Amino acid sequence: MSITRSGLDGRPAPAVPRPGSTSSGPAYDEVAKSPIFRQLVQERTSFGWILTGLMLLVYFGFIGLIAFDKSLLAVKLGSGTASVGLLMGVVVILFAFLLTGLYVMRANTRYDALAAELKRSLGR
């Protein structure tokens, strides 16, 4: 017995595009050629690379300190057991959260505004 996909009314369901396949219809071409879409992609990509570079700089800077200046990281803070290395590790994690927050703020303001403008310009 074979199983076929059908809609609620018994007719065959429309084909569903496979994930990863590219659409090449007129609507896709219209969006891809839009200057607003190109601006959105360019801004989002460049901002993403800036944040990525900052995170890599902070992370590998911390790893470099671990590799080349362990004595600095071993300095105790106050009379407790916490060290400079522990504090710097927490700062690296908090920095990642900060960058995530910056991206979300930018996405919720600038990128959403560009997406809404793109929809308006395409009449959708």
mmCIF file of N, CA, C and O in Angstrom, residues 5-99:
data_model
loop_
_atom_site.group_PDB
_atom_site.id
_atom_site.type_symbol
_atom_site.label_atom_id
_atom_site.label_comp_id
_atom_site.label_asym_id
_atom_site.label_seq_id
_atom_site.Cartn_x
_atom_site.Cartn_y
_atom_site.Cartn_z
ATOM 1 N N ARG A 5 0.447 12.048 -0.429
ATOM 2 C CA ARG A 5 0.090 13.265 0.295
ATOM 3 C C ARG A 5 -1.129 13.865 -0.369
ATOM 4 O O ARG A 5 -1.167 14.059 -1.567
ATOM 5 N N SER A 6 -2.117 14.147 0.431
ATOM 6 C CA SER A 6 -3.290 14.790 -0.132
ATOM 7 C C SER A 6 -3.810 15.836 0.826
ATOM 8 O O SER A 6 -3.577 15.768 2.039
ATOM 9 N N GLY A 7 -4.535 16.798 0.272
ATOM 10 C CA GLY A 7 -5.121 17.856 1.076
ATOM 11 C C GLY A 7 -6.368 17.349 1.787
ATOM 12 O O GLY A 7 -6.756 16.183 1.686
ATOM 13 N N LEU A 8 -7.031 18.247 2.504
ATOM 14 C CA LEU A 8 -8.234 17.879 3.247
ATOM 15 C C LEU A 8 -9.374 17.465 2.326
ATOM 16 O O LEU A 8 -10.221 16.670 2.699
ATOM 17 N N ASP A 9 -9.368 18.005 1.118
ATOM 18 C CA ASP A 9 -10.458 17.680 0.199
ATOM 19 C C ASP A 9 -10.169 16.432 -0.629
ATOM 20 O O ASP A 9 -10.940 16.066 -1.490
ATOM 21 N N GLY A 10 -9.072 15.752 -0.389
ATOM 22 C CA GLY A 10 -8.736 14.522 -1.093
ATOM 23 C C GLY A 10 -7.871 14.719 -2.315
ATOM 24 O O GLY A 10 -7.321 13.763 -2.852
ATOM 25 N N ARG A 11 -7.741 15.955 -2.779
ATOM 26 C CA ARG A 11 -6.891 16.217 -3.942
ATOM 27 C C ARG A 11 -5.430 16.223 -3.509
ATOM 28 O O ARG A 11 -5.116 16.469 -2.344
ATOM 29 N N PRO A 12 -4.519 15.968 -4.448
ATOM 30 C CA PRO A 12 -3.094 15.990 -4.096
ATOM 31 C C PRO A 12 -2.683 17.365 -3.567
ATOM 32 O O PRO A 12 -3.119 18.396 -4.076
ATOM 33 N N ALA A 13 -1.886 17.350 -2.535
ATOM 34 C CA ALA A 13 -1.398 18.597 -1.943
ATOM 35 C C ALA A 13 -0.357 19.213 -2.857
ATOM 36 O O ALA A 13 0.340 18.497 -3.591
ATOM 37 N N PRO A 14 -0.234 20.540 -2.838
ATOM 38 C CA PRO A 14 0.790 21.172 -3.676
ATOM 39 C C PRO A 14 2.188 20.774 -3.210
ATOM 40 O O PRO A 14 2.408 20.467 -2.048
ATOM 41 N N ALA A 15 3.099 20.771 -4.152
ATOM 42 C CA ALA A 15 4.479 20.409 -3.836
ATOM 43 C C ALA A 15 5.067 21.421 -2.877
ATOM 44 O O ALA A 15 4.862 22.619 -3.004
ATOM 45 N N VAL A 16 5.792 20.923 -1.903
ATOM 46 C CA VAL A 16 6.447 21.773 -0.918
ATOM 47 C C VAL A 16 7.916 21.848 -1.292
ATOM 48 O O VAL A 16 8.554 20.815 -1.490
ATOM 49 N N PRO A 17 8.466 23.069 -1.408
ATOM 50 C CA PRO A 17 9.884 23.157 -1.770
ATOM 51 C C PRO A 17 10.762 22.549 -0.689
ATOM 52 O O PRO A 17 10.474 22.648 0.493
ATOM 53 N N ARG A 18 11.797 21.893 -1.131
ATOM 54 C CA ARG A 18 12.735 21.287 -0.194
ATOM 55 C C ARG A 18 13.598 22.343 0.462
ATOM 56 O O ARG A 18 13.931 23.338 -0.170
ATOM 57 N N PRO A 19 13.975 22.128 1.743
ATOM 58 C CA PRO A 19 14.874 23.093 2.389
ATOM 59 C C PRO A 19 16.184 23.180 1.625
ATOM 60 O O PRO A 19 16.729 22.179 1.180
ATOM 61 N N GLY A 20 16.668 24.393 1.492
ATOM 62 C CA GLY A 20 17.935 24.600 0.802
ATOM 63 C C GLY A 20 17.772 24.821 -0.692
ATOM 64 O O GLY A 20 18.710 25.204 -1.363
ATOM 65 N N SER A 21 16.571 24.551 -1.227
ATOM 66 C CA SER A 21 16.391 24.781 -2.658
ATOM 67 C C SER A 21 16.173 26.274 -2.882
ATOM 68 O O SER A 21 15.649 26.976 -2.038
ATOM 69 N N THR A 22 16.584 26.731 -4.037
ATOM 70 C CA THR A 22 16.436 28.149 -4.329
ATOM 71 C C THR A 22 15.210 28.365 -5.193
ATOM 72 O O THR A 22 14.927 27.595 -6.100
ATOM 73 N N SER A 23 14.492 29.403 -4.886
ATOM 74 C CA SER A 23 13.342 29.776 -5.699
ATOM 75 C C SER A 23 13.847 30.694 -6.796
ATOM 76 O O SER A 23 14.760 31.476 -6.606
ATOM 77 N N SER A 24 13.223 30.601 -7.942
ATOM 78 C CA SER A 24 13.654 31.481 -9.021
ATOM 79 C C SER A 24 12.451 32.049 -9.765
ATOM 80 O O SER A 24 12.486 32.204 -10.962
ATOM 81 N N GLY A 25 11.399 32.338 -9.029
ATOM 82 C CA GLY A 25 10.213 32.918 -9.638
ATOM 83 C C GLY A 25 10.354 34.415 -9.782
ATOM 84 O O GLY A 25 11.323 35.027 -9.330
ATOM 85 N N PRO A 26 9.348 35.042 -10.407
ATOM 86 C CA PRO A 26 9.404 36.499 -10.595
ATOM 87 C C PRO A 26 9.404 37.267 -9.281
ATOM 88 O O PRO A 26 10.037 38.309 -9.171
ATOM 89 N N ALA A 27 8.695 36.771 -8.260
ATOM 90 C CA ALA A 27 8.668 37.468 -6.972
ATOM 91 C C ALA A 27 10.048 37.453 -6.327
ATOM 92 O O ALA A 27 10.494 38.451 -5.755
ATOM 93 N N TYR A 28 10.723 36.321 -6.418
ATOM 94 C CA TYR A 28 12.070 36.200 -5.870
ATOM 95 C C TYR A 28 13.013 37.180 -6.565
ATOM 96 O O TYR A 28 13.796 37.876 -5.921
ATOM 97 N N ASP A 29 12.939 37.247 -7.873
ATOM 98 C CA ASP A 29 13.802 38.158 -8.634
ATOM 99 C C ASP A 29 13.519 39.613 -8.292
ATOM 100 O O ASP A 29 14.432 40.422 -8.190
ATOM 101 N N GLU A 30 12.233 39.924 -8.098
ATOM 102 C CA GLU A 30 11.855 41.296 -7.758
ATOM 103 C C GLU A 30 12.453 41.712 -6.417
ATOM 104 O O GLU A 30 12.984 42.810 -6.272
ATOM 105 N N VAL A 31 12.394 40.814 -5.440
ATOM 106 C CA VAL A 31 12.963 41.113 -4.119
ATOM 107 C C VAL A 31 14.476 41.216 -4.213
ATOM 108 O O VAL A 31 15.081 42.137 -3.672
ATOM 109 N N ALA A 32 15.105 40.274 -4.901
ATOM 110 C CA ALA A 32 16.566 40.252 -4.999
ATOM 111 C C ALA A 32 17.126 41.492 -5.693
ATOM 112 O O ALA A 32 18.234 41.929 -5.377
ATOM 113 N N LYS A 33 16.374 42.062 -6.614
ATOM 114 C CA LYS A 33 16.854 43.238 -7.351
ATOM 115 C C LYS A 33 16.527 44.551 -6.654
ATOM 116 O O LYS A 33 16.999 45.600 -7.076
ATOM 117 N N SER A 34 15.745 44.495 -5.600
ATOM 118 C CA SER A 34 15.323 45.713 -4.909
ATOM 119 C C SER A 34 16.513 46.381 -4.217
ATOM 120 O O SER A 34 17.279 45.730 -3.503
ATOM 121 N N PRO A 35 16.676 47.706 -4.385
ATOM 122 C CA PRO A 35 17.765 48.401 -3.698
ATOM 123 C C PRO A 35 17.596 48.383 -2.173
ATOM 124 O O PRO A 35 18.580 48.369 -1.442
ATOM 125 N N ILE A 36 16.362 48.341 -1.705
ATOM 126 C CA ILE A 36 16.126 48.276 -0.249
ATOM 127 C C ILE A 36 16.618 46.935 0.290
ATOM 128 O O ILE A 36 17.255 46.870 1.344
ATOM 129 N N PHE A 37 16.329 45.847 -0.444
ATOM 130 C CA PHE A 37 16.791 44.522 -0.022
ATOM 131 C C PHE A 37 18.314 44.460 -0.008
ATOM 132 O O PHE A 37 18.912 43.955 0.942
ATOM 133 N N ARG A 38 18.926 45.007 -1.033
ATOM 134 C CA ARG A 38 20.396 45.008 -1.087
ATOM 135 C C ARG A 38 20.991 45.820 0.059
ATOM 136 O O ARG A 38 22.002 45.435 0.640
ATOM 137 N N GLN A 39 20.347 46.934 0.387
ATOM 138 C CA GLN A 39 20.813 47.744 1.510
ATOM 139 C C GLN A 39 20.676 46.966 2.821
ATOM 140 O O GLN A 39 21.591 46.976 3.656
ATOM 141 N N LEU A 40 19.551 46.294 2.990
ATOM 142 C CA LEU A 40 19.328 45.491 4.200
ATOM 143 C C LEU A 40 20.394 44.410 4.340
ATOM 144 O O LEU A 40 21.001 44.251 5.402
ATOM 145 N N VAL A 41 20.647 43.697 3.268
ATOM 146 C CA VAL A 41 21.657 42.629 3.305
ATOM 147 C C VAL A 41 23.039 43.207 3.589
ATOM 148 O O VAL A 41 23.786 42.673 4.423
ATOM 149 N N GLN A 42 23.388 44.319 2.934
ATOM 150 C CA GLN A 42 24.715 44.921 3.120
ATOM 151 C C GLN A 42 24.897 45.407 4.550
ATOM 152 O O GLN A 42 25.930 45.149 5.169
ATOM 153 N N GLU A 43 23.893 46.102 5.092
ATOM 154 C CA GLU A 43 24.011 46.623 6.461
ATOM 155 C C GLU A 43 24.093 45.492 7.475
ATOM 156 O O GLU A 43 24.888 45.535 8.410
ATOM 157 N N ARG A 44 23.238 44.494 7.305
ATOM 158 C CA ARG A 44 23.229 43.385 8.258
ATOM 159 C C ARG A 44 24.532 42.595 8.206
ATOM 160 O O ARG A 44 25.087 42.227 9.240
ATOM 161 N N THR A 45 25.037 42.387 7.013
ATOM 162 C CA THR A 45 26.294 41.640 6.865
ATOM 163 C C THR A 45 27.463 42.408 7.466
ATOM 164 O O THR A 45 28.261 41.836 8.219
ATOM 165 N N SER A 46 27.572 43.689 7.157
ATOM 166 C CA SER A 46 28.717 44.454 7.673
ATOM 167 C C SER A 46 28.648 44.591 9.195
ATOM 168 O O SER A 46 29.675 44.462 9.872
ATOM 169 N N PHE A 47 27.455 44.812 9.737
ATOM 170 C CA PHE A 47 27.333 44.912 11.199
ATOM 171 C C PHE A 47 27.663 43.577 11.851
ATOM 172 O O PHE A 47 28.337 43.532 12.889
ATOM 173 N N GLY A 48 27.226 42.494 11.244
ATOM 174 C CA GLY A 48 27.552 41.160 11.767
ATOM 175 C C GLY A 48 29.046 40.901 11.795
ATOM 176 O O GLY A 48 29.586 40.349 12.746
ATOM 177 N N TRP A 49 29.744 41.317 10.730
ATOM 178 C CA TRP A 49 31.196 41.123 10.690
ATOM 179 C C TRP A 49 31.914 41.996 11.728
ATOM 180 O O TRP A 49 32.913 41.572 12.320
ATOM 181 N N ILE A 50 31.404 43.196 11.949
ATOM 182 C CA ILE A 50 32.007 44.061 12.974
ATOM 183 C C ILE A 50 31.866 43.410 14.353
ATOM 184 O O ILE A 50 32.844 43.330 15.117
ATOM 185 N N LEU A 51 30.671 42.935 14.666
ATOM 186 C CA LEU A 51 30.464 42.288 15.967
ATOM 187 C C LEU A 51 31.290 41.013 16.087
ATOM 188 O O LEU A 51 31.839 40.725 17.153
ATOM 189 N N THR A 52 31.388 40.266 14.999
ATOM 190 C CA THR A 52 32.202 39.047 15.009
ATOM 191 C C THR A 52 33.668 39.385 15.271
ATOM 192 O O THR A 52 34.337 38.722 16.078
ATOM 193 N N GLY A 53 34.171 40.412 14.604
ATOM 194 C CA GLY A 53 35.563 40.823 14.818
ATOM 195 C C GLY A 53 35.821 41.251 16.254
ATOM 196 O O GLY A 53 36.847 40.889 16.840
ATOM 197 N N LEU A 54 34.886 42.022 16.824
ATOM 198 C CA LEU A 54 35.047 42.443 18.224
ATOM 199 C C LEU A 54 35.079 41.246 19.164
ATOM 200 O O LEU A 54 35.911 41.171 20.070
ATOM 201 N N MET A 55 34.162 40.294 18.941
ATOM 202 C CA MET A 55 34.122 39.130 19.812
ATOM 203 C C MET A 55 35.387 38.295 19.680
ATOM 204 O O MET A 55 35.944 37.825 20.677
ATOM 205 N N LEU A 56 35.853 38.118 18.453
ATOM 206 C CA LEU A 56 37.089 37.356 18.249
ATOM 207 C C LEU A 56 38.283 38.043 18.894
ATOM 208 O O LEU A 56 39.153 37.381 19.488
ATOM 209 N N LEU A 57 38.336 39.360 18.801
ATOM 210 C CA LEU A 57 39.425 40.117 19.413
ATOM 211 C C LEU A 57 39.435 39.922 20.929
ATOM 212 O O LEU A 57 40.484 39.621 21.518
ATOM 213 N N VAL A 58 38.285 40.069 21.551
ATOM 214 C CA VAL A 58 38.200 39.912 23.011
ATOM 215 C C VAL A 58 38.505 38.475 23.409
ATOM 216 O O VAL A 58 39.289 38.220 24.334
ATOM 217 N N TYR A 59 37.907 37.510 22.719
ATOM 218 C CA TYR A 59 38.094 36.104 23.082
ATOM 219 C C TYR A 59 39.548 35.667 22.908
ATOM 220 O O TYR A 59 40.142 35.089 23.813
ATOM 221 N N PHE A 60 40.112 35.940 21.732
ATOM 222 C CA PHE A 60 41.490 35.502 21.511
ATOM 223 C C PHE A 60 42.493 36.325 22.314
ATOM 224 O O PHE A 60 43.580 35.846 22.626
ATOM 225 N N GLY A 61 42.125 37.558 22.664
ATOM 226 C CA GLY A 61 42.965 38.322 23.589
ATOM 227 C C GLY A 61 43.028 37.637 24.944
ATOM 228 O O GLY A 61 44.103 37.513 25.561
ATOM 229 N N PHE A 62 41.883 37.167 25.416
ATOM 230 C CA PHE A 62 41.833 36.437 26.690
ATOM 231 C C PHE A 62 42.619 35.131 26.602
ATOM 232 O O PHE A 62 43.411 34.805 27.486
ATOM 233 N N ILE A 63 42.436 34.398 25.518
ATOM 234 C CA ILE A 63 43.179 33.143 25.329
ATOM 235 C C ILE A 63 44.676 33.419 25.231
ATOM 236 O O ILE A 63 45.500 32.670 25.762
ATOM 237 N N GLY A 64 45.040 34.528 24.570
ATOM 238 C CA GLY A 64 46.463 34.896 24.487
ATOM 239 C C GLY A 64 47.047 35.185 25.858
ATOM 240 O O GLY A 64 48.190 34.813 26.149
ATOM 241 N N LEU A 65 46.278 35.851 26.712
ATOM 242 C CA LEU A 65 46.749 36.089 28.080
ATOM 243 C C LEU A 65 46.922 34.783 28.832
ATOM 244 O O LEU A 65 47.878 34.618 29.604
ATOM 245 N N ILE A 66 46.012 33.860 28.629
ATOM 246 C CA ILE A 66 46.143 32.555 29.289
ATOM 247 C C ILE A 66 47.427 31.877 28.833
ATOM 248 O O ILE A 66 48.161 31.287 29.634
ATOM 249 N N ALA A 67 47.727 31.980 27.554
ATOM 250 C CA ALA A 67 48.903 31.305 27.009
ATOM 251 C C ALA A 67 50.212 31.997 27.371
ATOM 252 O O ALA A 67 51.213 31.333 27.634
ATOM 253 N N PHE A 68 50.226 33.344 27.395
ATOM 254 C CA PHE A 68 51.494 34.052 27.496
ATOM 255 C C PHE A 68 51.714 34.845 28.781
ATOM 256 O O PHE A 68 52.824 35.314 29.015
ATOM 257 N N ASP A 69 50.686 35.051 29.594
ATOM 258 C CA ASP A 69 50.878 35.823 30.821
ATOM 259 C C ASP A 69 50.021 35.266 31.958
ATOM 260 O O ASP A 69 49.150 35.935 32.495
ATOM 261 N N LYS A 70 50.306 34.023 32.309
ATOM 262 C CA LYS A 70 49.543 33.371 33.369
ATOM 263 C C LYS A 70 49.717 34.067 34.708
ATOM 264 O O LYS A 70 48.805 34.074 35.538
ATOM 265 N N SER A 71 50.861 34.677 34.914
ATOM 266 C CA SER A 71 51.097 35.337 36.206
ATOM 267 C C SER A 71 50.159 36.523 36.409
ATOM 268 O O SER A 71 49.709 36.774 37.527
ATOM 269 N N LEU A 72 49.838 37.242 35.340
ATOM 270 C CA LEU A 72 48.887 38.348 35.460
ATOM 271 C C LEU A 72 47.500 37.829 35.831
ATOM 272 O O LEU A 72 46.827 38.390 36.696
ATOM 273 N N LEU A 73 47.087 36.754 35.200
ATOM 274 C CA LEU A 73 45.765 36.200 35.466
ATOM 275 C C LEU A 73 45.665 35.559 36.847
ATOM 276 O O LEU A 73 44.570 35.404 37.385
ATOM 277 N N ALA A 74 46.796 35.207 37.426
ATOM 278 C CA ALA A 74 46.793 34.557 38.729
ATOM 279 C C ALA A 74 46.750 35.552 39.889
ATOM 280 O O ALA A 74 46.593 35.143 41.048
ATOM 281 N N VAL A 75 46.870 36.838 39.616
ATOM 282 C CA VAL A 75 46.860 37.851 40.679
ATOM 283 C C VAL A 75 45.508 37.819 41.378
ATOM 284 O O VAL A 75 44.448 37.858 40.759
ATOM 285 N N LYS A 76 45.552 37.705 42.709
ATOM 286 C CA LYS A 76 44.330 37.640 43.506
ATOM 287 C C LYS A 76 43.707 39.019 43.650
ATOM 288 O O LYS A 76 44.388 40.025 43.755
ATOM 289 N N LEU A 77 42.386 39.050 43.661
ATOM 290 C CA LEU A 77 41.643 40.286 43.874
ATOM 291 C C LEU A 77 41.244 40.366 45.340
ATOM 292 O O LEU A 77 40.475 39.537 45.820
ATOM 293 N N GLY A 78 41.751 41.345 46.031
ATOM 294 C CA GLY A 78 41.418 41.501 47.453
ATOM 295 C C GLY A 78 41.961 40.342 48.276
ATOM 296 O O GLY A 78 42.981 39.744 47.957
ATOM 297 N N SER A 79 41.249 40.005 49.335
ATOM 298 C CA SER A 79 41.714 38.922 50.216
ATOM 299 C C SER A 79 41.004 37.612 49.924
ATOM 300 O O SER A 79 41.233 36.619 50.602
ATOM 301 N N GLY A 80 40.137 37.591 48.874
ATOM 302 C CA GLY A 80 39.380 36.383 48.550
ATOM 303 C C GLY A 80 40.156 35.454 47.640
ATOM 304 O O GLY A 80 41.377 35.568 47.466
ATOM 305 N N THR A 81 39.447 34.521 47.071
ATOM 306 C CA THR A 81 40.077 33.542 46.183
ATOM 307 C C THR A 81 39.913 33.904 44.704
ATOM 308 O O THR A 81 40.457 33.223 43.851
ATOM 309 N N ALA A 82 39.163 34.943 44.413
ATOM 310 C CA ALA A 82 38.961 35.350 43.022
ATOM 311 C C ALA A 82 40.247 35.958 42.461
ATOM 312 O O ALA A 82 41.007 36.623 43.159
ATOM 313 N N SER A 83 40.471 35.717 41.183
ATOM 314 C CA SER A 83 41.676 36.237 40.534
ATOM 315 C C SER A 83 41.291 37.131 39.350
ATOM 316 O O SER A 83 40.141 37.174 38.926
ATOM 317 N N VAL A 84 42.294 37.791 38.805
ATOM 318 C CA VAL A 84 42.095 38.628 37.631
ATOM 319 C C VAL A 84 41.593 37.770 36.465
ATOM 320 O O VAL A 84 40.724 38.185 35.702
ATOM 321 N N GLY A 85 42.102 36.560 36.351
ATOM 322 C CA GLY A 85 41.682 35.651 35.284
ATOM 323 C C GLY A 85 40.204 35.318 35.362
ATOM 324 O O GLY A 85 39.517 35.278 34.339
ATOM 325 N N LEU A 86 39.713 35.078 36.561
ATOM 326 C CA LEU A 86 38.291 34.786 36.737
ATOM 327 C C LEU A 86 37.453 35.997 36.330
ATOM 328 O O LEU A 86 36.463 35.863 35.597
ATOM 329 N N LEU A 87 37.858 37.158 36.791
ATOM 330 C CA LEU A 87 37.142 38.386 36.442
ATOM 331 C C LEU A 87 37.145 38.605 34.925
ATOM 332 O O LEU A 87 36.107 38.924 34.337
ATOM 333 N N MET A 88 38.277 38.402 34.289
ATOM 334 C CA MET A 88 38.362 38.598 32.842
ATOM 335 C C MET A 88 37.515 37.568 32.092
ATOM 336 O O MET A 88 36.906 37.888 31.067
ATOM 337 N N GLY A 89 37.456 36.347 32.591
ATOM 338 C CA GLY A 89 36.601 35.328 31.981
ATOM 339 C C GLY A 89 35.134 35.728 32.030
ATOM 340 O O GLY A 89 34.391 35.569 31.059
ATOM 341 N N VAL A 90 34.706 36.267 33.164
ATOM 342 C CA VAL A 90 33.328 36.742 33.304
ATOM 343 C C VAL A 90 33.087 37.915 32.360
ATOM 344 O O VAL A 90 32.020 38.023 31.737
ATOM 345 N N VAL A 91 34.064 38.795 32.220
ATOM 346 C CA VAL A 91 33.929 39.944 31.316
ATOM 347 C C VAL A 91 33.768 39.472 29.866
ATOM 348 O O VAL A 91 32.963 40.040 29.114
ATOM 349 N N VAL A 92 34.486 38.434 29.464
ATOM 350 C CA VAL A 92 34.355 37.897 28.103
ATOM 351 C C VAL A 92 32.924 37.409 27.879
ATOM 352 O O VAL A 92 32.311 37.689 26.838
ATOM 353 N N ILE A 93 32.368 36.701 28.850
ATOM 354 C CA ILE A 93 30.999 36.200 28.727
ATOM 355 C C ILE A 93 30.003 37.358 28.683
ATOM 356 O O ILE A 93 29.090 37.378 27.852
ATOM 357 N N LEU A 94 30.178 38.337 29.561
ATOM 358 C CA LEU A 94 29.278 39.490 29.568
ATOM 359 C C LEU A 94 29.385 40.293 28.277
ATOM 360 O O LEU A 94 28.399 40.845 27.782
ATOM 361 N N PHE A 95 30.587 40.354 27.711
ATOM 362 C CA PHE A 95 30.788 41.052 26.447
ATOM 363 C C PHE A 95 29.991 40.375 25.332
ATOM 364 O O PHE A 95 29.402 41.048 24.478
ATOM 365 N N ALA A 96 29.960 39.039 25.340
ATOM 366 C CA ALA A 96 29.172 38.305 24.347
ATOM 367 C C ALA A 96 27.687 38.650 24.484
ATOM 368 O O ALA A 96 26.993 38.850 23.492
ATOM 369 N N PHE A 97 27.197 38.724 25.719
ATOM 370 C CA PHE A 97 25.802 39.112 25.944
ATOM 371 C C PHE A 97 25.553 40.543 25.465
ATOM 372 O O PHE A 97 24.507 40.837 24.877
ATOM 373 N N LEU A 98 26.492 41.428 25.715
ATOM 374 C CA LEU A 98 26.365 42.813 25.275
ATOM 375 C C LEU A 98 26.269 42.907 23.747
ATOM 376 O O LEU A 98 25.413 43.612 23.211
ATOM 377 N N LEU A 99 27.126 42.172 23.054
ATOM 378 C CA LEU A 99 27.090 42.185 21.596
ATOM 379 C C LEU A 99 25.775 41.610 21.072
ATOM 380 O O LEU A 99 25.211 42.115 20.097
#
